[in-house]
Tab-separated table of C-alpha atoms and ligand atoms in Angstrom:
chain	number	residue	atom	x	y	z
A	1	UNK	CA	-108.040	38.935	-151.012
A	2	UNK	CA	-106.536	40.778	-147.738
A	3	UNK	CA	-104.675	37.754	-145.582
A	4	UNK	CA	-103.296	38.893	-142.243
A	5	UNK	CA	-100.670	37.421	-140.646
A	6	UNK	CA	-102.320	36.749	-137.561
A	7	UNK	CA	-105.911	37.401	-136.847
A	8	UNK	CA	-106.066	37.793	-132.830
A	9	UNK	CA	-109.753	39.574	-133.070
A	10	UNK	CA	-111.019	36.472	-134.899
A	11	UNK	CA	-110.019	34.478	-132.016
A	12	UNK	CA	-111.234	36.587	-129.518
A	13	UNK	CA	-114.539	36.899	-130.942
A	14	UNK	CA	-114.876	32.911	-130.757
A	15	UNK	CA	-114.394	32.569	-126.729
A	16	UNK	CA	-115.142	36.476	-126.264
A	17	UNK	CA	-118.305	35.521	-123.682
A	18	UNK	CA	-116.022	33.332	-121.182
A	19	UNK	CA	-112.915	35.355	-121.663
A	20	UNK	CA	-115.145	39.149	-120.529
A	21	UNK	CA	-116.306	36.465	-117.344
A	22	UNK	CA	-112.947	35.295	-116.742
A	23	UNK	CA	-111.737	38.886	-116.780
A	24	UNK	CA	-114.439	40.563	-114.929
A	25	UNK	CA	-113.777	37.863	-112.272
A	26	UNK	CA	-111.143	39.353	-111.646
A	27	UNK	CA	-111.497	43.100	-111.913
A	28	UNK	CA	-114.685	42.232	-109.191
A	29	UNK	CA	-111.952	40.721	-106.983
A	30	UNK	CA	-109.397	43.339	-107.522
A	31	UNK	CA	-107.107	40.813	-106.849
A	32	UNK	CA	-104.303	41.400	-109.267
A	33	UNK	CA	-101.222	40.813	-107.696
A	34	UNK	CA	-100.828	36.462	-107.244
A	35	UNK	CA	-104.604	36.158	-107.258
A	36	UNK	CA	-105.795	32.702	-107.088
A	37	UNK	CA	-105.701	32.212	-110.966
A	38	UNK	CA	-102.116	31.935	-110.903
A	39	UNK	CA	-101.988	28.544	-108.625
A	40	UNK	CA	-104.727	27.011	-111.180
A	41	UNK	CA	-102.849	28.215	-113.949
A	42	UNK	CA	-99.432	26.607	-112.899
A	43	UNK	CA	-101.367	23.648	-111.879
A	44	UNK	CA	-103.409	23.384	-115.417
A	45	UNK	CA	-100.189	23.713	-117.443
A	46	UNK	CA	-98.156	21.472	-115.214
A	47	UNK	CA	-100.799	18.979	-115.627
A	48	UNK	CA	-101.079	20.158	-119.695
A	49	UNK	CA	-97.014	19.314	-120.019
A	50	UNK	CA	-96.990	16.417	-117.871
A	51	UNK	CA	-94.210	17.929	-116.054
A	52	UNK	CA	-94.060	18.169	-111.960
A	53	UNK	CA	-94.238	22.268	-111.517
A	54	UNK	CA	-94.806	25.639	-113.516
A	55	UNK	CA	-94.123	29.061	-112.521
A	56	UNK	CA	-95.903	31.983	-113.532
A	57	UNK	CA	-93.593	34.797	-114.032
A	58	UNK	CA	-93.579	38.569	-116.374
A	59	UNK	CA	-92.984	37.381	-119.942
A	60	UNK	CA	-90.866	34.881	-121.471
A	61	UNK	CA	-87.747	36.922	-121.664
A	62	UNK	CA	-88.217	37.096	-117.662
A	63	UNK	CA	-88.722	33.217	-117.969
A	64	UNK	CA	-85.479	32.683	-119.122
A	65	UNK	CA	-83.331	35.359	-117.067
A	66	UNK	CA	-85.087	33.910	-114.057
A	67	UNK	CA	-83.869	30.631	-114.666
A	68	UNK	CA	-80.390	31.556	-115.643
A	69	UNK	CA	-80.191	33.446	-112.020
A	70	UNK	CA	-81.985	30.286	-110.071
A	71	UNK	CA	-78.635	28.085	-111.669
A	72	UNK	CA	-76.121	31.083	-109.985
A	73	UNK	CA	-74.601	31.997	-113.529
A	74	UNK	CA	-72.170	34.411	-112.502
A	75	UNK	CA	-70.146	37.311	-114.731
A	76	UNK	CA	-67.707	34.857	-116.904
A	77	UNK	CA	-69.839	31.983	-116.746
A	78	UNK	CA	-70.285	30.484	-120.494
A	79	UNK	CA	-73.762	29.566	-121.626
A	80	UNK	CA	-74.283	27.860	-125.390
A	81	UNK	CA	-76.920	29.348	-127.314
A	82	UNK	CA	-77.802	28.565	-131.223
A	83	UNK	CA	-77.210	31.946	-132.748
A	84	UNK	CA	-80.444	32.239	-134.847
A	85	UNK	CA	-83.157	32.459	-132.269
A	86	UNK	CA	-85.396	35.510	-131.177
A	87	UNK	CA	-82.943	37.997	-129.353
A	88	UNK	CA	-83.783	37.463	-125.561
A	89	UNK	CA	-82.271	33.757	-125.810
A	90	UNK	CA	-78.803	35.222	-125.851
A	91	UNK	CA	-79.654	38.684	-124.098
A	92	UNK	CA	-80.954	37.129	-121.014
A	93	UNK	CA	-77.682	35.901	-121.081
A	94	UNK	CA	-75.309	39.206	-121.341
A	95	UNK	CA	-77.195	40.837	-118.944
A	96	UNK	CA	-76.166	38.546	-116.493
A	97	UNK	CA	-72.454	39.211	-117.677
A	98	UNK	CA	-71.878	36.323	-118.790
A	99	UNK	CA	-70.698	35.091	-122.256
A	100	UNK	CA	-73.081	33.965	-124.690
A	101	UNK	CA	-71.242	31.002	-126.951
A	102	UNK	CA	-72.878	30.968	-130.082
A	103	UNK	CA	-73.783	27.390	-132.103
A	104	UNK	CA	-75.110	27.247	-136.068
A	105	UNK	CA	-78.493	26.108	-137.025
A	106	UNK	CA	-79.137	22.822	-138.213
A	107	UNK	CA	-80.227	23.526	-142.495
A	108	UNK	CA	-83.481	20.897	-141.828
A	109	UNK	CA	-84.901	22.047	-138.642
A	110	UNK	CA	-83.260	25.658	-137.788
A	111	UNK	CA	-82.592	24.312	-134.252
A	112	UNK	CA	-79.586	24.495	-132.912
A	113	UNK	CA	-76.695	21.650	-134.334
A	114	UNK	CA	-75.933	19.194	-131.632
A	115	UNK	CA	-73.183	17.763	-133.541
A	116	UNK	CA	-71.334	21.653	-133.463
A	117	UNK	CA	-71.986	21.689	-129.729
A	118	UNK	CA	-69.207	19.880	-128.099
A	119	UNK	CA	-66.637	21.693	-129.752
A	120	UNK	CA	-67.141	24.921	-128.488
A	121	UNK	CA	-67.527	23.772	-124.578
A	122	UNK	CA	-64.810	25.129	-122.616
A	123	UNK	CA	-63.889	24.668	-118.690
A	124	UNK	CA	-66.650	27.626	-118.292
A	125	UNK	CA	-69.543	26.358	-119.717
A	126	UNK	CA	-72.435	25.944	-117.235
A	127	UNK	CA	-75.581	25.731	-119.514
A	128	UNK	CA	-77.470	25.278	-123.018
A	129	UNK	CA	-79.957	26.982	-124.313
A	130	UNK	CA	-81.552	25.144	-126.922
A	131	UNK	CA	-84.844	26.876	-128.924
A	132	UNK	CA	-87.425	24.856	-130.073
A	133	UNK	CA	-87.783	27.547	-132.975
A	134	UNK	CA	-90.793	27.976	-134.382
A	135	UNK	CA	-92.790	24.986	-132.757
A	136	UNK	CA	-90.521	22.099	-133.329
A	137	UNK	CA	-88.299	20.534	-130.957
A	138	UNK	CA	-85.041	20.780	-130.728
A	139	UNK	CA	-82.629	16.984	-130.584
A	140	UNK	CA	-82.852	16.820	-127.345
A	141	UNK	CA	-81.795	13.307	-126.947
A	142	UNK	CA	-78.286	14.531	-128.197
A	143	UNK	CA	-78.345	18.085	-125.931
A	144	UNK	CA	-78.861	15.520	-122.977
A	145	UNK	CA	-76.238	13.860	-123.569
A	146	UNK	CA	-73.696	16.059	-123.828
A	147	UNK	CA	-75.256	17.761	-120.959
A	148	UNK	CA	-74.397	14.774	-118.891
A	149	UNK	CA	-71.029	14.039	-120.443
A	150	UNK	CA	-69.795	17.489	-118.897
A	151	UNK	CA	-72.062	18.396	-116.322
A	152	UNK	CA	-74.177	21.167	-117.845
A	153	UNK	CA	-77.470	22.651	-116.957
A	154	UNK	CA	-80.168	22.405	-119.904
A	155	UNK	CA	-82.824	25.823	-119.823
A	156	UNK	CA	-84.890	25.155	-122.758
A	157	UNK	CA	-86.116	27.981	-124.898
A	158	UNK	CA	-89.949	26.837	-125.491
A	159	UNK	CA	-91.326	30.280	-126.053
A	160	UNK	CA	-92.652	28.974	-129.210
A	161	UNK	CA	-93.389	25.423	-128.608
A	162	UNK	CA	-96.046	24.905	-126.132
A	163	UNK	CA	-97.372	21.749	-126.940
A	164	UNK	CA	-94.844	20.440	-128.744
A	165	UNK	CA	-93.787	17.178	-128.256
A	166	UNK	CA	-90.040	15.896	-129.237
A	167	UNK	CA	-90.734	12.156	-131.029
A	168	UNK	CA	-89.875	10.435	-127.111
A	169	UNK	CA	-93.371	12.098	-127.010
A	170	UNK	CA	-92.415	13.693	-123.920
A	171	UNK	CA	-92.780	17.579	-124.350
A	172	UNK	CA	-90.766	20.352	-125.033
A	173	UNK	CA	-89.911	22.519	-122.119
A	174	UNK	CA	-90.302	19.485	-120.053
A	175	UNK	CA	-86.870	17.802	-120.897
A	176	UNK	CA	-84.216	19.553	-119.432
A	177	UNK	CA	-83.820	21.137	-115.809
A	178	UNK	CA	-86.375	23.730	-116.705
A	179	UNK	CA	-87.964	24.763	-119.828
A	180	UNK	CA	-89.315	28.449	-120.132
A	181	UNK	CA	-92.460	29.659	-122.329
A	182	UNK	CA	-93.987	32.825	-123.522
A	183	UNK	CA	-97.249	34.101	-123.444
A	184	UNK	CA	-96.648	37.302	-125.864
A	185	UNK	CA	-99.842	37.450	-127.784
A	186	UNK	CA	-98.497	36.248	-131.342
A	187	UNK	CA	-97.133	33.031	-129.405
A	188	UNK	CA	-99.576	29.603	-129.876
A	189	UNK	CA	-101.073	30.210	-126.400
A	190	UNK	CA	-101.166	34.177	-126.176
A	191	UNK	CA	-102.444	36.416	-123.528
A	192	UNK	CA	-103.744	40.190	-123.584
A	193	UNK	CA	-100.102	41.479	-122.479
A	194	UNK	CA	-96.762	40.132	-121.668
A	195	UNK	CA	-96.149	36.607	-119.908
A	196	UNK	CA	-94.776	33.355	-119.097
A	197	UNK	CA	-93.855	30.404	-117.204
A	198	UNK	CA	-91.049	28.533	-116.311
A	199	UNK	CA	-91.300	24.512	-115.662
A	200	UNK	CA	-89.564	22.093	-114.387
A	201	UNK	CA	-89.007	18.744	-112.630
A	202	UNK	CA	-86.873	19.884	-109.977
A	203	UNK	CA	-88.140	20.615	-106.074
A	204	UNK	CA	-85.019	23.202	-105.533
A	205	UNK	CA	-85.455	24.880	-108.537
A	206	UNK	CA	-89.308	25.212	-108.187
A	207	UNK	CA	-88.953	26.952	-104.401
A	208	UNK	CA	-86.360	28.874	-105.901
A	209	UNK	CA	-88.204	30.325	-108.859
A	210	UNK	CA	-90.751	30.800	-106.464
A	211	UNK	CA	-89.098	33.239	-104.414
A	212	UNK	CA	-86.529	34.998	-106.801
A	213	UNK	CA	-89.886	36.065	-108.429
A	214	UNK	CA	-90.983	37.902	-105.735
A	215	UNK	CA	-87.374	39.951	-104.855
A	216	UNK	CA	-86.543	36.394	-103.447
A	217	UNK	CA	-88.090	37.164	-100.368
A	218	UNK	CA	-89.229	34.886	-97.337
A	219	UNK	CA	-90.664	35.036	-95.358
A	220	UNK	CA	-92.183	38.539	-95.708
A	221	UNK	CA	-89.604	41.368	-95.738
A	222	UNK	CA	-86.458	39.143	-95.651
A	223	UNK	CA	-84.410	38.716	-98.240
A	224	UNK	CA	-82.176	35.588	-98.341
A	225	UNK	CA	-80.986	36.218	-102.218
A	226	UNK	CA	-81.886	38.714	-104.758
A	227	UNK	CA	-84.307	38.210	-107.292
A	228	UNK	CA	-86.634	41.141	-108.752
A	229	UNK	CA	-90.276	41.460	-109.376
A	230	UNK	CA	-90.893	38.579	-111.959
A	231	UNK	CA	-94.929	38.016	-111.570
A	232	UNK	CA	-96.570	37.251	-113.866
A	233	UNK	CA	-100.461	39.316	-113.757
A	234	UNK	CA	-103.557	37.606	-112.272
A	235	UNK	CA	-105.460	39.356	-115.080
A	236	UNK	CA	-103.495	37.314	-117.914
A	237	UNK	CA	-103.586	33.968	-115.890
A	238	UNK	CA	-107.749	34.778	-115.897
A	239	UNK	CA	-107.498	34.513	-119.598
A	240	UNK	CA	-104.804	32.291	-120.501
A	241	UNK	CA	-106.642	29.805	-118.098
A	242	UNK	CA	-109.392	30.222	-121.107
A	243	UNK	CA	-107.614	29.712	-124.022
A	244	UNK	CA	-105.663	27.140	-122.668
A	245	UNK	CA	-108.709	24.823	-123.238
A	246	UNK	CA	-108.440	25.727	-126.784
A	247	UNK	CA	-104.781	25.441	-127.592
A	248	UNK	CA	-104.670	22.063	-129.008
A	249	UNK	CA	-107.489	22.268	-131.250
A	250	UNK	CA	-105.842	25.342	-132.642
A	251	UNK	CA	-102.240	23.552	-132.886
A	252	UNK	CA	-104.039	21.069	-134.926
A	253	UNK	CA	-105.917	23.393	-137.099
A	254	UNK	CA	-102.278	25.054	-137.876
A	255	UNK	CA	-100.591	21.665	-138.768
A	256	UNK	CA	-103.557	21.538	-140.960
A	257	UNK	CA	-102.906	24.308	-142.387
A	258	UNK	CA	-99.103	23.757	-142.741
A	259	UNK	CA	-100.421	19.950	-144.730
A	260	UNK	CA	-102.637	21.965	-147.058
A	261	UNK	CA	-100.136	24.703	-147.736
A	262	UNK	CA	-97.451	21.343	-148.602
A	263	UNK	CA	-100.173	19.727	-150.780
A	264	UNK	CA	-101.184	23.210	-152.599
A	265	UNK	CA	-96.898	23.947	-153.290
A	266	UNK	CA	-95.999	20.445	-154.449
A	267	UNK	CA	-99.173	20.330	-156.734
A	268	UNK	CA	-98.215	24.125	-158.131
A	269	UNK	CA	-94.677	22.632	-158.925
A	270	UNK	CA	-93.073	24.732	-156.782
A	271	UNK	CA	-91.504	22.128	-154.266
A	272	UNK	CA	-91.350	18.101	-154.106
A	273	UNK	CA	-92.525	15.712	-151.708
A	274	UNK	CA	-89.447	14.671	-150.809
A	275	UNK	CA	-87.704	18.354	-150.472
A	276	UNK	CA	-83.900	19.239	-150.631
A	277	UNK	CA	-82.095	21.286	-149.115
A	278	UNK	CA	-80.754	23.553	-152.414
A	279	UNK	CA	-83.135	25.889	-154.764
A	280	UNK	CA	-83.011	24.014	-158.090
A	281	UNK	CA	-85.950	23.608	-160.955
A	282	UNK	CA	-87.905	21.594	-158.873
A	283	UNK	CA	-87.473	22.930	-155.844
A	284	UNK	CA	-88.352	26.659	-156.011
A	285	UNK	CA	-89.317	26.742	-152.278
A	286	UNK	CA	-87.884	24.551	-149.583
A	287	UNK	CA	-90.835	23.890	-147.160
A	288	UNK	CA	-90.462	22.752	-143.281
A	289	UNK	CA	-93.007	19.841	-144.101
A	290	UNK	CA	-91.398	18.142	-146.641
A	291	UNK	CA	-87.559	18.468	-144.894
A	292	UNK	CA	-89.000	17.283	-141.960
A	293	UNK	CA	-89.783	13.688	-143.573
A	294	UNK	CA	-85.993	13.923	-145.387
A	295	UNK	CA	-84.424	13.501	-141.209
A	296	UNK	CA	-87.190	10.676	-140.050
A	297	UNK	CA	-87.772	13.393	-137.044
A	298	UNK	CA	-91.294	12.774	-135.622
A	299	UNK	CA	-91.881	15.615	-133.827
A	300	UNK	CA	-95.282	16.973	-132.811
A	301	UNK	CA	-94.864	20.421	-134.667
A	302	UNK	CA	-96.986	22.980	-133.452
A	303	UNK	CA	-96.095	25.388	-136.235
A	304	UNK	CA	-96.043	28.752	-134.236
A	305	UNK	CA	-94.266	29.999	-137.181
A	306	UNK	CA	-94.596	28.336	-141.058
A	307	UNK	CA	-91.770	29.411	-142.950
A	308	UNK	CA	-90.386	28.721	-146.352
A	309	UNK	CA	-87.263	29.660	-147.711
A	310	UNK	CA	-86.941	30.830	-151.242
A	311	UNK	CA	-84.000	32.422	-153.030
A	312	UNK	CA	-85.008	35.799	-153.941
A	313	UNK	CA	-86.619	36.491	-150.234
A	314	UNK	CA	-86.567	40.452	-150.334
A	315	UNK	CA	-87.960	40.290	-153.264
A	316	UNK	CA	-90.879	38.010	-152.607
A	317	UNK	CA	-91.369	39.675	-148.915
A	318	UNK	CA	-92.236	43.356	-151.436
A	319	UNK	CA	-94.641	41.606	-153.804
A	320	UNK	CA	-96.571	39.578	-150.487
A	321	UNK	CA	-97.054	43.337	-149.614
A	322	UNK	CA	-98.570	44.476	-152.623
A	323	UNK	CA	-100.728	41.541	-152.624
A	324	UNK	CA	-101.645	42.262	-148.825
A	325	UNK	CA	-100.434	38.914	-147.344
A	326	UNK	CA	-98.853	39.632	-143.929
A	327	UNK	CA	-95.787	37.820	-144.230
A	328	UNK	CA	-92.581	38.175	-142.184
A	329	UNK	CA	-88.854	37.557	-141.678
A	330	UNK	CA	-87.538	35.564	-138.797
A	331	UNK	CA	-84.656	36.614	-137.997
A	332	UNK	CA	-83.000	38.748	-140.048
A	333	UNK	CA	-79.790	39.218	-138.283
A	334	UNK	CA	-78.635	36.367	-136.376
A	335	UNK	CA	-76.547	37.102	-133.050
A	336	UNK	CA	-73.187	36.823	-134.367
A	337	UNK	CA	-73.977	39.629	-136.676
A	338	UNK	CA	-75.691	41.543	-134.130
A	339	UNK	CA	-73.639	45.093	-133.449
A	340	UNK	CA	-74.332	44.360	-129.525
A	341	UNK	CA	-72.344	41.386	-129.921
A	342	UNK	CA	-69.568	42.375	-131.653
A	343	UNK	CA	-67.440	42.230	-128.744
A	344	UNK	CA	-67.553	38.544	-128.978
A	345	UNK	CA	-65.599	38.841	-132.375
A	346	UNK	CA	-67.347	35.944	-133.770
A	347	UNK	CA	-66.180	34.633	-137.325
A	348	UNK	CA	-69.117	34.638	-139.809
A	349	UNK	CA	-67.894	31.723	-141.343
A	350	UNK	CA	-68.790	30.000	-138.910
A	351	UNK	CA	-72.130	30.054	-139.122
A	352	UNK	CA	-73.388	28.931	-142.951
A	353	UNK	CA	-76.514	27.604	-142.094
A	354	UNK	CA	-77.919	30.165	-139.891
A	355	UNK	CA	-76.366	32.812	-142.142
A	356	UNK	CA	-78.523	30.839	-144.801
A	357	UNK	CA	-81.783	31.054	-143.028
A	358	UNK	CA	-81.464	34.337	-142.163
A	359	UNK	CA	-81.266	35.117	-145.656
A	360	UNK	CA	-83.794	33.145	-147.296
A	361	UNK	CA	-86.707	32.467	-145.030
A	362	UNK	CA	-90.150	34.087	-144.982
A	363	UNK	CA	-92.907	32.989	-142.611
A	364	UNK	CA	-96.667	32.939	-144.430
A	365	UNK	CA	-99.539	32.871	-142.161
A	366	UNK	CA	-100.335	29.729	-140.208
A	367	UNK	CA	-102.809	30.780	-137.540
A	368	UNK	CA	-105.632	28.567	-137.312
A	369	UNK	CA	-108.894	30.864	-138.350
A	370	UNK	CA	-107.409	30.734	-141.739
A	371	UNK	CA	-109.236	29.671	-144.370
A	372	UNK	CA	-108.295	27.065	-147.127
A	373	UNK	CA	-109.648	29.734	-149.462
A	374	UNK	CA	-106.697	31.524	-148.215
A	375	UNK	CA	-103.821	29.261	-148.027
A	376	UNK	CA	-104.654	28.422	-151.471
A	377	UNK	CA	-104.136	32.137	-152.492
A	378	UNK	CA	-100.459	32.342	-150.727
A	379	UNK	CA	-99.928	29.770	-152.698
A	380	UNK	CA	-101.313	30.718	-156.160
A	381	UNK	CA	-99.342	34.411	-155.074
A	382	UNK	CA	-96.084	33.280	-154.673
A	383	UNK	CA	-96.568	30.677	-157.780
A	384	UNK	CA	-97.023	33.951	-159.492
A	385	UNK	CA	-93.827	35.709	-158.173
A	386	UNK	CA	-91.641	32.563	-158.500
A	387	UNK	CA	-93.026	31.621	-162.474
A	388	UNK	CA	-93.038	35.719	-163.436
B	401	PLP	C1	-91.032	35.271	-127.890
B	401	PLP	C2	-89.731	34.640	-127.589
B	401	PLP	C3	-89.026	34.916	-126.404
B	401	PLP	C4	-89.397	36.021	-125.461
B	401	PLP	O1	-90.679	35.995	-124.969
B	401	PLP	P1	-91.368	37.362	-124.458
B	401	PLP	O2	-92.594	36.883	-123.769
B	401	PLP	O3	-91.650	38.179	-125.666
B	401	PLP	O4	-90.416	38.030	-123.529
B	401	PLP	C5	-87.857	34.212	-126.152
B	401	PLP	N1	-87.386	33.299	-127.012
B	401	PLP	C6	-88.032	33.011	-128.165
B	401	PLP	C7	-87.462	31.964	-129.074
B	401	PLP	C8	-89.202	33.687	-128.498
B	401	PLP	O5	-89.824	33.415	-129.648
């Protein structure tokens, strides 16, 4: 049995009628530049997140460096990042000049440690990034806090968590002065290209996203700061604006999936109920489902990403491949091991439990067309790896 990763064209073929309308719409217009789905986009997901405004803008990378030049971070300035995240967290952040601090993981939820924070804040810290990796929140309650005990601006990383909702309920994105998401087509809400929004509570920092995304121009032709060309296409609002109506039947179709793929490991004796954080007899894979009981978190996971971690990863990764299950490793190299960043001389020692998950995770397929036909055979697969 042949299990993808991700199966985009099964998607598309169940909302294909009103997302060829949507589109043609569109193309009739030619109105492709800030056409009028943009507005009803920012409005819709505004109104989705319960937050005051949303900004349309390129991609999710662009989401974040926007943000990061609306707060005036200048060459020097020192910006807290957890060091296992997808690359543009911290890049966004040297291409700006300024100095990207790195943080280690916490081992349960692979978000960044708010306990490890405080410790490296210096008098040039102006922000933290914290990732809500894979669809699950981030401790925000603590990252506020030490964001008001020294001042700090909070741009959330929620690329992979729309819909997400920390266990306040509020949601992620929506917490800290603006919160930045991706619409990359492998992300929960995906479009036919590159995009993304920014969001956020805050009247300044909504005009000013407004016009740093258009070369921070206005009115026409004048240029009171410089932004760059940050828009996001009318084309991919047309059809995000579709599957937006979607997106939380298919979150909860993937924490279905990530409930039958617990049930299906702890009844092949591969991992208990109540998981731990070390490989042992009895716990031959450490899932996100059962960990996440072990901290009491309760988190609206949105599982953009289910991963496991197991001890012989490589290994397991080659014999998914012979069995054609699209599996795949996030992140291999976490930033303090990137060569980019090896100016930063960061210690490696510092950093156990990213170094850890880097290591010894593997994400399975989680996207919601799956079958339980097929979860059942990722399961029975890597029984048969981990018992031969
Ligand atoms: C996908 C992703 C981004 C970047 O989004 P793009 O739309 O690909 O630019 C940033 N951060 C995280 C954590 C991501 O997963």
């Amino acid at each position: 049995m042949k299990v993808p990763l991700l199966d985009l064209k099964g998607q598309y073929q169940s909302i294909k009628t009103e997302i060829d309308g949507a589109v043609q719409q569109v193309i009739d217009s030619q109105y492709f530049i800030m056409g009028p789905d943009i507005a009803k986009l920012e409005e819709e997901i505004s109104n989705y997140l319960n937050c005051q405004f949303a900004v349309g803008v390129s991609s999710g990378t662009d989401a974040l460096l926007l943000a990061l030049m609306v707060l005036d971070i200048e060459p020097g300035d020192e910006i807290i990042v957890p060091t296992y995240s997808f690359f543009a967290t911290a890049g966004v952040v040297a291409r700006l000049n300024a100095k990207p601090v790195f943080v280690d993981v916490d081992p349960v939820t692979f978000n960044i440690d708010p306990k490890q924070i405080e410790k490296k804040i210096t008098s040039k810290t102006k922000a933290i990034i914290p990732v809500h990796l894979y669809g699950q929140s981030a401790a925000m309650t603590e990252i506020m806090s030490i964001s008001r005990k020294y001042s700090l601006f909070v741009v959330e990383d929620a690329a992979q968590a729309i819909g997400t909702q920390y266990k306040d309920s509020r949601f992620a994105g929506t917490i800290g002065d603006m919160g930045c998401f991706s619409f990359f087509p492998s992300k929960n809400l995906g479009g036919f290209g590159d995009g993304g929004i920014v969001t956020t509570n805050n009247p300044n920092f909504e005009h000013k996203l407004k016009i740093m995304r258009v070369h921070g121009m206005e009115p026409k032709y004048y240029h009171k700061v410089i932004g760059g060309n940050f828009r996001l296409d009318s084309l991919q609002a047309a059809v995000l604006r579709v599957k937006l109506k979607y997106l939380d039947s298919w979150s909860e179709k993937r924490r279905q999936n990530a409930a039958a793929y617990t049930k299906y490991f702890i009844e092949a004796g591969l991992a208990e109920a109540e998981g731990k954080l070390t490989f042992d007899d009895k716990n031959k894979v450490l899932l996100p489902e059962a960990i996440y009981k072990e901290t009491g978190h309760k988190n609206y996971h949105i599982y953009n990403q289910f991963i496991i971690r197991v001890e012989k990863r490589n290994e397991l990764w080659d014999f998914m491949k012979k069995k054609e299950i699209g599996c795949e490793v996030y992140y291999p190299v976490p930033f303090h091991r990137q060569e980019c960043f090896d100016y930063l001389k960061s210690n490696d020692k510092d950093y156990p439990n990213s170094n850890f998950a880097s290591e010894h995770s593997l994400a399975l397929p989680i996207y919601p067309e799956l079958t339980d036909e097929q979860i059942k055979y990722v399961v029975d697969s890597i029984a048969e790896f981990v018992k031969g």
